[in-house]
Coordinates of C-alpha atoms in Angstrom, one line a residue:
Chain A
X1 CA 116.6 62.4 -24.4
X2 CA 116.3 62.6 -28.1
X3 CA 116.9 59.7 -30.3
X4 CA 119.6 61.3 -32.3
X5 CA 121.2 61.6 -29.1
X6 CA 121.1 58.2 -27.9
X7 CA 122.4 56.6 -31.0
X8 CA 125.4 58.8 -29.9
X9 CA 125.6 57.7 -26.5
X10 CA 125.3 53.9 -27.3
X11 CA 128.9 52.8 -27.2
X12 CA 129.1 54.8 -23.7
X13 CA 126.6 52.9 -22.5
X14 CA 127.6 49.5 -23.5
X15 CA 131.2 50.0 -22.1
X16 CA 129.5 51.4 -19.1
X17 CA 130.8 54.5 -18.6
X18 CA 128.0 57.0 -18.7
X19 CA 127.0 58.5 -15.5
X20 CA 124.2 57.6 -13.4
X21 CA 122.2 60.5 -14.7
X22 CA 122.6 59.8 -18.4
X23 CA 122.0 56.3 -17.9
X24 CA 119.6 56.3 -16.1
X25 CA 117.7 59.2 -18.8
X26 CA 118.3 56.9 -21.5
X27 CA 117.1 53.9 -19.9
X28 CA 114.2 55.7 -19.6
X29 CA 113.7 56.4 -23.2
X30 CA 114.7 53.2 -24.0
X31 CA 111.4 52.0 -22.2
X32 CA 109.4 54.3 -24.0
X33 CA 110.9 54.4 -27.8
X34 CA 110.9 51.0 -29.9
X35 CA 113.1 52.5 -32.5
X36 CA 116.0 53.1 -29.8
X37 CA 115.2 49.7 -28.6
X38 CA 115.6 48.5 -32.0
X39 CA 118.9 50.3 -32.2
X40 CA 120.8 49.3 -29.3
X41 CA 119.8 45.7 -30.1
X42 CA 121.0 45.9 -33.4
X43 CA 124.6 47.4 -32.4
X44 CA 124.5 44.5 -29.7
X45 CA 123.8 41.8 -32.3
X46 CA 126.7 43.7 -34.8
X47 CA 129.1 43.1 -31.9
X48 CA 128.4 39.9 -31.3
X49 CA 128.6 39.0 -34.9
X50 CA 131.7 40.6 -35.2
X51 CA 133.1 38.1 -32.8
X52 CA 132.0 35.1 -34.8
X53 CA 134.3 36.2 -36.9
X54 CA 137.1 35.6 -34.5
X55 CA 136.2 32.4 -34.0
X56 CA 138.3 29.7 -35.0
X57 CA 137.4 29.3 -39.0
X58 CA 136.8 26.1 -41.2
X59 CA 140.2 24.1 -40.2
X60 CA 143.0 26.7 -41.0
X61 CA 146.1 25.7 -42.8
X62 CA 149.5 26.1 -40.9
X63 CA 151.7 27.6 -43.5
X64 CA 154.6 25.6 -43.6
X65 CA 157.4 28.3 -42.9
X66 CA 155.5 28.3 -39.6
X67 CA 155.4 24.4 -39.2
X68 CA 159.2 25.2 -40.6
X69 CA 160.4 27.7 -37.5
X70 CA 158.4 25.3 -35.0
X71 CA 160.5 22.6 -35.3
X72 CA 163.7 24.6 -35.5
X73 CA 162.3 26.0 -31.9
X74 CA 161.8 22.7 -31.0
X75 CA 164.9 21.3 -32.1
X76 CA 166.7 23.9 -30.4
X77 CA 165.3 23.7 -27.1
X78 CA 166.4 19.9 -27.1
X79 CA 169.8 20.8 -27.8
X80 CA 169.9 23.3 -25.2
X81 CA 168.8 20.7 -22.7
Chain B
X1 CA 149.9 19.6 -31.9
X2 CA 149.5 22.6 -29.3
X3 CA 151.3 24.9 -31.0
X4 CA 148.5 24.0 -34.2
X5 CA 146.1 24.0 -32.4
X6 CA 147.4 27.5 -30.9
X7 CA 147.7 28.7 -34.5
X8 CA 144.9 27.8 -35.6
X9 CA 142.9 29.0 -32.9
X10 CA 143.7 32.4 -33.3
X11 CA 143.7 32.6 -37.3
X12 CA 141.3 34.2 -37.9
X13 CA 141.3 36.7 -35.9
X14 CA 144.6 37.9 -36.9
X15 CA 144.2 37.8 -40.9
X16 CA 141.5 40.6 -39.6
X17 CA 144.0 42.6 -37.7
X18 CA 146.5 42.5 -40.3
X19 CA 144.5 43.3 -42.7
X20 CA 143.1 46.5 -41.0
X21 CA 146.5 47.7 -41.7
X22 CA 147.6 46.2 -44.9
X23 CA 144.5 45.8 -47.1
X24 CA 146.0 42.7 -48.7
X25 CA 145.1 38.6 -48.1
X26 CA 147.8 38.0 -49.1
X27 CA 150.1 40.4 -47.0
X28 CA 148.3 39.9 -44.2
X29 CA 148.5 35.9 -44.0
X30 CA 152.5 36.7 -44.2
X31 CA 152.2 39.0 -41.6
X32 CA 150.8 36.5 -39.5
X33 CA 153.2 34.0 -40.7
X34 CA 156.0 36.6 -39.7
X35 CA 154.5 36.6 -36.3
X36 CA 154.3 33.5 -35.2
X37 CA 157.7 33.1 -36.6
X38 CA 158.9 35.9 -34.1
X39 CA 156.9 34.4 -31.2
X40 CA 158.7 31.4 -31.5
X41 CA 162.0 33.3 -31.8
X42 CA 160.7 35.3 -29.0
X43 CA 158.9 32.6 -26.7
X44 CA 161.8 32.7 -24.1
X45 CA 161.8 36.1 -23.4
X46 CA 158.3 36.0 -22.5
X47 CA 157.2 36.6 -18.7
X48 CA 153.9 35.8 -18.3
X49 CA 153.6 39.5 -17.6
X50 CA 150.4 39.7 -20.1
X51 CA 148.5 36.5 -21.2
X52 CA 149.8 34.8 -24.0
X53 CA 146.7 35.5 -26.6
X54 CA 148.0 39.7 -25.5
X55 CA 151.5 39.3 -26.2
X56 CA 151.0 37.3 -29.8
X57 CA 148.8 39.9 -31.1
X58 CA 150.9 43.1 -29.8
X59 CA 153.9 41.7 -32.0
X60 CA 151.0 41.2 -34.3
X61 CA 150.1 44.7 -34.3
X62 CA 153.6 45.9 -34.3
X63 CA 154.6 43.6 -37.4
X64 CA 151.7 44.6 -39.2
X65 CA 152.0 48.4 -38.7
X66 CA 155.6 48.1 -39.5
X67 CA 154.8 46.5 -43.1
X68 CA 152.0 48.8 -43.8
X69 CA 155.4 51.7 -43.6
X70 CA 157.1 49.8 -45.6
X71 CA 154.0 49.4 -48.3
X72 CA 152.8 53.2 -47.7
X73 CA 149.7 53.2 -49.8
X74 CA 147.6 55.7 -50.3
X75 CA 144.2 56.0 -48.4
X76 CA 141.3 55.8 -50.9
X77 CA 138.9 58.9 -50.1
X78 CA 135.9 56.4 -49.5
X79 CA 138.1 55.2 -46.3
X80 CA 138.4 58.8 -44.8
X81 CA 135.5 59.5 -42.1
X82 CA 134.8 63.2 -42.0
X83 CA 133.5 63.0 -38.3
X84 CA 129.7 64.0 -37.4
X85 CA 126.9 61.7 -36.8
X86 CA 126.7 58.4 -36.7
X87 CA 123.9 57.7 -38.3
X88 CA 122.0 59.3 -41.2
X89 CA 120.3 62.9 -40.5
X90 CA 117.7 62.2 -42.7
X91 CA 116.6 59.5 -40.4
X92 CA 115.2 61.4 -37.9
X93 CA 112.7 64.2 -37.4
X94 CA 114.3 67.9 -37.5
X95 CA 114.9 69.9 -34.4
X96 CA 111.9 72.2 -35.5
X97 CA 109.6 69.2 -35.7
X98 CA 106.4 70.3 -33.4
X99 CA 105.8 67.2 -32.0
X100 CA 108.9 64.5 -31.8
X101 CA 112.2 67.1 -32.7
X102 CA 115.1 64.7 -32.8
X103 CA 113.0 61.5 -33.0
X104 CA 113.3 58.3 -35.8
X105 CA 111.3 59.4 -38.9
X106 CA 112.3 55.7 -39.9
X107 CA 113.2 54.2 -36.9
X108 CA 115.3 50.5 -37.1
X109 CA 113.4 47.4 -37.7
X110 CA 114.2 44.4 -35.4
X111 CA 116.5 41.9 -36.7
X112 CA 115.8 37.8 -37.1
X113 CA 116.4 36.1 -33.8
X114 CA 120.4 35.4 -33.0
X115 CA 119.8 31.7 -34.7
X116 CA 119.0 33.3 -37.6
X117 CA 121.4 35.7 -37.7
X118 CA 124.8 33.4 -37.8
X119 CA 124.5 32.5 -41.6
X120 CA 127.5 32.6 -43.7
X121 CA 126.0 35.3 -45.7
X122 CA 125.6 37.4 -43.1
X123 CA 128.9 37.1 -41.4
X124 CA 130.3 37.9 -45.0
X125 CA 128.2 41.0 -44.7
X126 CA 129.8 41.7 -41.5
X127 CA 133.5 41.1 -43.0
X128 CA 132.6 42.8 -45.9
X129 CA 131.6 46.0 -43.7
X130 CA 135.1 45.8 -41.4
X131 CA 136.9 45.8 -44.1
X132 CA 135.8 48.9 -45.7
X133 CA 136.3 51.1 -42.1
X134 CA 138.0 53.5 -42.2
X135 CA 142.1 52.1 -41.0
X136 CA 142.0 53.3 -37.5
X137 CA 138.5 52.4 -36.9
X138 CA 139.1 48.8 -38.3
X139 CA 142.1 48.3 -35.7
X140 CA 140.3 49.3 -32.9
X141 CA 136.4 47.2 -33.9
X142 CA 138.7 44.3 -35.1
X143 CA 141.0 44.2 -31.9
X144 CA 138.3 45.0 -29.1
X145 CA 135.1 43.1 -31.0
X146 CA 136.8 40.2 -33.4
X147 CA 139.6 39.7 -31.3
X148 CA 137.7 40.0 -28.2
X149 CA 140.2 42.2 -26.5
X150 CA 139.7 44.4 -23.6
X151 CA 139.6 48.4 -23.3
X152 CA 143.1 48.6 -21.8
X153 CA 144.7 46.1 -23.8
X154 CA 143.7 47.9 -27.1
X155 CA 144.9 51.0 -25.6
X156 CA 148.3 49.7 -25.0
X157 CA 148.6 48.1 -28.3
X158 CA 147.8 50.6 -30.3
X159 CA 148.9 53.1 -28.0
X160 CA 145.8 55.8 -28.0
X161 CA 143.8 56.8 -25.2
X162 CA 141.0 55.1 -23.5
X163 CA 138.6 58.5 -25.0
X164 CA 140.2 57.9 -28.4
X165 CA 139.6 54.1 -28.8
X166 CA 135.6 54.6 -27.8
X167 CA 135.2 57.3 -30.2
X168 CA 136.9 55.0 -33.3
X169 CA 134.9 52.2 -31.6
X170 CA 131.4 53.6 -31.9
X171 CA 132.0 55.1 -35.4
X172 CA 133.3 51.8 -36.4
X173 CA 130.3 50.0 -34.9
X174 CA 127.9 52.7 -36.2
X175 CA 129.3 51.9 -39.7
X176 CA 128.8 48.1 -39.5
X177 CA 125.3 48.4 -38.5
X178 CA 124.3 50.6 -40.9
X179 CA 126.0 48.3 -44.0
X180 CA 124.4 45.3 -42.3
X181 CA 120.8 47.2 -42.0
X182 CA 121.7 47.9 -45.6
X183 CA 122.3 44.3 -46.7
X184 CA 119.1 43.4 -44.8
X185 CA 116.8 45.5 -46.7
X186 CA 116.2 46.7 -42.8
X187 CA 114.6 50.4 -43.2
X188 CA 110.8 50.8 -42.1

C-alpha cells in the first residue's frame, strides 16, 4: 500500500469498515512507514480535539427567552395537574 | 436547575451545528434559542423513542436548515470542495519515482503529547478550521465529532446515506488536519 493511498483509506479504517484484507495491508504499512504513523495519529488527535469543543464551554449564559418559555412550560404543567 | 444545567450542557455544541448552516453567531445562538424553545413546546410529545441529546439536536438541525432557506446566502467559492485528494499531491513522491512511487516526500511530523495539545490556542485553531468547511462537510464533522453523534444518527438527521456521510466526514477531517498542521508550523 502506498501512502497516498492510506491517507485515503483512514476514515474507513477508523470507522472500521474496511475489509479484512485492506486492513490488515495497511496495518502492515503502518508498521513499516513513520509518516503514515504520523498521519493516522494526527487525524486521531484532530478528532478528539474536535470534541473538546463540544464540551461544555466556560459557564454559558441561558438567554432569557429560554429561561422565559421554561417557566411558561412549567407553569403550565402545574395548571394542568 | 436541570433544565440549565441541560442547556448549558449542550451549548456548545449546538452554536457549532447551527452555525455549519448559518454562518452567523449571532443567528445561530437564536437558532438554538428557537430550539430549546420548541423542545419545551414539544417535550410532551416526546417518546423516548431516541435519547433525549438525539431528539434536541434533530429539531436542531431542522430549525437551523430551515433558517439557512429563509437567509439563502450565497456560497463563497473558497467553501466549494472540488473533490480529489485529500491531501496535497505535492506531498508525496510521483508514481514514476524509482524507488518509493506514492510515498511522503514530506511525510507528517508527530504532534505534542495530548496534554499539550488542549490549549486554548489550539482548540481556536480547530474552530477556526470547522468553520471554514465546506457546509455539508461542517454538518457532518460537527454532528459525528463535536457533537459526538453516532453514524446512524447523523444519517437520519441529515438524511444522507451511511457512504455519503464518510466521504463528507474524511474530507472534512482531512481539511482540519491539514489547517492545524498549518497552524503548527508541522511540515518536515
Amino acid at each position: 500500500m502506498d501512502c497516498n493511498e492510506l491517507v485515503e483509506l483512514v476514515t474507513e479504517y477508523l470507522e472500521g469498515a474496511l475489509d479484512p484484507v485492506e486492513r490488515a495491508r495497511l496495518e502492515q504499512h503502518l508498521t513499516v512507514c513513520d509518516g503514515c504513523e504520523a498521519y493516522v495519529a494526527q487525524i486521531r488527535e484532530t478528532v478528539r480535539l474536535a470534541g473538546k469543543l463540544g464540551a461544555a464551554d466556560l459557564d454559558p449564559e441561558v438567554s432569557p427567552r429560554v429561561l422565559q418559555a421554561f417557566r411558561a412550560w412549567k407553569a403550565g404543567r402545574n395548571t394542568s395537574k | 436547575m436541570a433544565f440549565e444545567r441541560l442547556v448549558r450542557a449542550h451549548d456548545a455544541a449546538m452554536r457549532r451545528v447551527a452555525r455549519a448552516y448559518v454562518h452567523d453567531e449571532a443567528v445561530a445562538a437564536e437558532v438554538v434559542q428557537d430550539t430549546w424553545v420548541a423542545v419545551l413546546e414539544g417535550l410532551e410529545r416526546f417518546e423516548g423513542a431516541s435519547s433525549l441529546k438525539t431528539w434536541v439536536f434533530t429539531i436542531l438541525v431542522n430549525r437551523a436548515r430551515t433558517r439557512h432557506r429563509r437567509e439563502a446566502r450565497t456560497v463563497p467559492m473558497s467553501a466549494l470542495d472540488a473533490g480529489g485528494p485529500t491531501v496535497d499531491p505535492e506531498r508525496f513522491l510521483p508514481p514514476d519515482h524509482p524507488e518509493w512511487p506514492g510515498h511522503w516526500a514530506s511525510p507528517p511530523r508527530r504532534w505534542d503529547p495530548e496534554e499539550r495539545m488542549e490549549t486554548i490556542e489550539t482548540l481556536g485553531y480547530i474552530d477556526e478550521a470547522v468553520r471554514a468547511l465546506p457546509e455539508a462537510q461542517a454538518q457532518v464533522m460537527v454532528l459525528r465529532d463535536v457533537a459526538g453523534f453516532s453514524s446512524d444518527d447523523v444519517c437520519a438527521m441529515l438524511e444522507v446515506s451511511a457512504g455519503n456521510q464518510r466521504v463528507l466526514l474524511h474530507r472534512a477531517r482531512a481539511r482540519v488536519r491539514a489547517a492545524l498542521e498549518k497552524r503548527l508550523g508541522g511540515e518536515r
